[in-house]
PDB file of C-alpha atoms in Angstrom:
ATOM      1  CA  LEU Y   1      -6.033  18.726  11.315  1.00 55.00           C
ATOM      2  CA  PRO Y   2      -4.164  17.764   8.173  1.00 60.00           C
ATOM      3  CA  THR Y   3      -3.620  20.768   5.837  1.00 60.00           C
ATOM      4  CA  ASN Y   4      -2.133  21.398   2.297  1.00 62.00           C
ATOM      5  CA  GLU Y   5       0.738  23.628   1.728  1.00 64.00           C
ATOM      6  CA  LYS Y   6      -1.501  26.768   1.419  1.00 68.00           C
ATOM      7  CA  GLY Y   7      -3.085  25.839   4.799  1.00 68.00           C
ATOM      8  CA  GLY Y   8      -6.420  24.489   3.470  1.00 80.00           C
ATOM      9  CA  ASP Y   9      -8.377  21.791   5.565  1.00 83.00           C
ATOM     10  CA  LEU Y  10      -7.622  18.362   4.293  1.00 79.00           C
ATOM     11  CA  SER Y  11      -9.657  16.481   6.757  1.00 86.00           C
ATOM     12  CA  LEU Y  12     -12.081  13.801   5.403  1.00 88.00           C
ATOM     13  CA  PRO Y  13     -15.165  15.843   5.973  1.00 91.00           C
ATOM     14  CA  ALA Y  14     -13.716  18.963   4.424  1.00 87.00           C
ATOM     15  CA  VAL Y  15     -12.511  16.876   1.393  1.00 85.00           C
ATOM     16  CA  VAL Y  16     -15.818  15.182   0.911  1.00 91.00           C
ATOM     17  CA  ARG Y  17     -17.706  18.642   1.162  1.00 90.00           C
ATOM     18  CA  LYS Y  18     -15.345  20.064  -1.375  1.00 86.00           C
ATOM     19  CA  MET Y  19     -15.994  17.012  -3.681  1.00 88.00           C
ATOM     20  CA  VAL Y  20     -19.824  17.362  -3.672  1.00 92.00           C
ATOM     21  CA  ASP Y  21     -19.507  21.122  -4.018  1.00 91.00           C
ATOM     22  CA  GLY Y  22     -19.350  20.986  -7.858  1.00 91.00           C
ATOM     23  CA  ALA Y  23     -18.031  19.050 -10.895  1.00 91.00           C
ATOM     24  CA  GLU Y  24     -14.797  20.893 -11.124  1.00 91.00           C
ATOM     25  CA  SER Y  25     -13.870  19.806  -7.528  1.00 87.00           C
ATOM     26  CA  TRP Y  26     -15.257  16.322  -8.187  1.00 89.00           C
ATOM     27  CA  ASP Y  27     -13.085  16.081 -11.442  1.00 89.00           C
ATOM     28  CA  ALA Y  28      -9.948  17.238  -9.323  1.00 86.00           C
ATOM     29  CA  VAL Y  29     -10.322  14.667  -6.917  1.00 83.00           C
ATOM     30  CA  VAL Y  30     -10.810  11.987  -9.565  1.00 86.00           C
ATOM     31  CA  SER Y  31      -7.736  13.091 -11.269  1.00 87.00           C
ATOM     32  CA  PHE Y  32      -5.804  12.955  -7.926  1.00 81.00           C
ATOM     33  CA  CYS Y  33      -7.130   9.450  -7.146  1.00 81.00           C
ATOM     34  CA  GLU Y  34      -6.170   8.173 -10.691  1.00 84.00           C
ATOM     35  CA  ASP Y  35      -2.551   9.689 -10.353  1.00 83.00           C
ATOM     36  CA  VAL Y  36      -2.090   7.954  -6.932  1.00 79.00           C
ATOM     37  CA  ILE Y  37      -3.855   4.629  -7.371  1.00 81.00           C
ATOM     38  CA  SER Y  38      -2.749   3.815 -10.962  1.00 83.00           C
ATOM     39  CA  PRO Y  39       0.990   3.558 -10.340  1.00 81.00           C
ATOM     40  CA  ALA Y  40       0.323   1.626  -6.948  1.00 80.00           C
ATOM     41  CA  SER Y  41      -1.952  -0.802  -9.025  1.00 81.00           C
ATOM     42  CA  GLN Y  42       0.707  -1.191 -11.807  1.00 83.00           C
ATOM     43  CA  LYS Y  43       3.325  -1.996  -9.187  1.00 84.00           C
ATOM     44  CA  GLU Y  44       1.141  -4.603  -7.474  1.00 85.00           C
ATOM     45  CA  THR Y  45       0.375  -6.308 -10.786  1.00 84.00           C
ATOM     46  CA  VAL Y  46       4.085  -6.491 -11.577  1.00 85.00           C
ATOM     47  CA  GLU Y  47       4.935  -7.916  -8.215  1.00 86.00           C
ATOM     48  CA  ARG Y  48       2.157 -10.397  -8.599  1.00 83.00           C
ATOM     49  CA  GLU Y  49       3.314 -11.508 -11.927  1.00 84.00           C
ATOM     50  CA  ARG Y  50       6.768 -11.787 -10.510  1.00 82.00           C
ATOM     51  CA  GLU Y  51       5.517 -14.078  -7.769  1.00 80.00           C
ATOM     52  CA  ILE Y  52       3.531 -16.193 -10.036  1.00 81.00           C
ATOM     53  CA  SER Y  53       6.440 -16.733 -12.438  1.00 80.00           C
ATOM     54  CA  ASN Y  54       9.049 -17.599  -9.791  1.00 73.00           C
ATOM     55  CA  PRO Y  55       9.056 -21.403  -9.161  1.00 68.00           C
ATOM     56  CA  PHE Y  56      11.158 -20.928  -6.050  1.00 67.00           C
ATOM     57  CA  PRO Y  57       9.519 -18.036  -3.902  1.00 59.00           C
ATOM     58  CA  THR Y  58      11.616 -16.481  -1.320  1.00 59.00           C
ATOM     59  CA  ARG Y  59      10.876 -17.589   2.295  1.00 59.00           C
ATOM     60  CA  SER Y  60      11.248 -15.381   5.383  1.00 55.00           C
ATOM     61  CA  THR Y  61      13.727 -16.715   7.820  1.00 53.00           C
ATOM     62  CA  ARG Y  62      13.403 -16.234  11.706  1.00 52.00           C
ATOM     63  CA  THR Y  63      16.275 -14.917  13.473  1.00 55.00           C
ATOM     64  CA  GLY Y  64      17.550 -15.075  17.035  1.00 59.00           C
ATOM     65  CA  ARG Y  65      15.912 -17.068  19.768  1.00 64.00           C
ATOM     66  CA  ARG Y  66      12.799 -18.072  17.916  1.00 64.00           C
ATOM     67  CA  ARG Y  67      14.899 -19.447  15.052  1.00 65.00           C
ATOM     68  CA  ARG Y  68      17.001 -21.407  17.512  1.00 67.00           C
ATOM     69  CA  ALA Y  69      13.930 -22.761  19.121  1.00 68.00           C
ATOM     70  CA  ASP Y  70      12.436 -23.828  15.740  1.00 66.00           C
ATOM     71  CA  ASN Y  71      15.603 -25.420  14.751  1.00 66.00           C
ATOM     72  CA  ALA Y  72      15.787 -27.472  17.949  1.00 68.00           C
ATOM     73  CA  GLN Y  73      12.547 -29.075  17.118  1.00 70.00           C
ATOM     74  CA  PHE Y  74      13.914 -30.561  13.883  1.00 70.00           C
ATOM     75  CA  GLN Y  75      17.146 -32.224  14.996  1.00 67.00           C
ATOM     76  CA  PRO Y  76      17.916 -35.435  13.352  1.00 66.00           C
ATOM     77  CA  PRO Y  77      17.247 -38.609  15.442  1.00 62.00           C
TER      78      PRO Y  77
END
């Protein structure tokens, strides 16, 4: 089972039990979630805006055997 640095149980059932145990525990979980989710959300927003503003999006390229097979299909006549 996952534990915190003090050895407390961090399994989902244990966390949910603690969340509904009282307002203080609920507030602690809300604060933690906001601290974790907010930076990730901001990062996604910045990436999305960058993708929208880029008129030439990067394309992933295949390497190795699959690339050679793909290139062979598009040889000039």
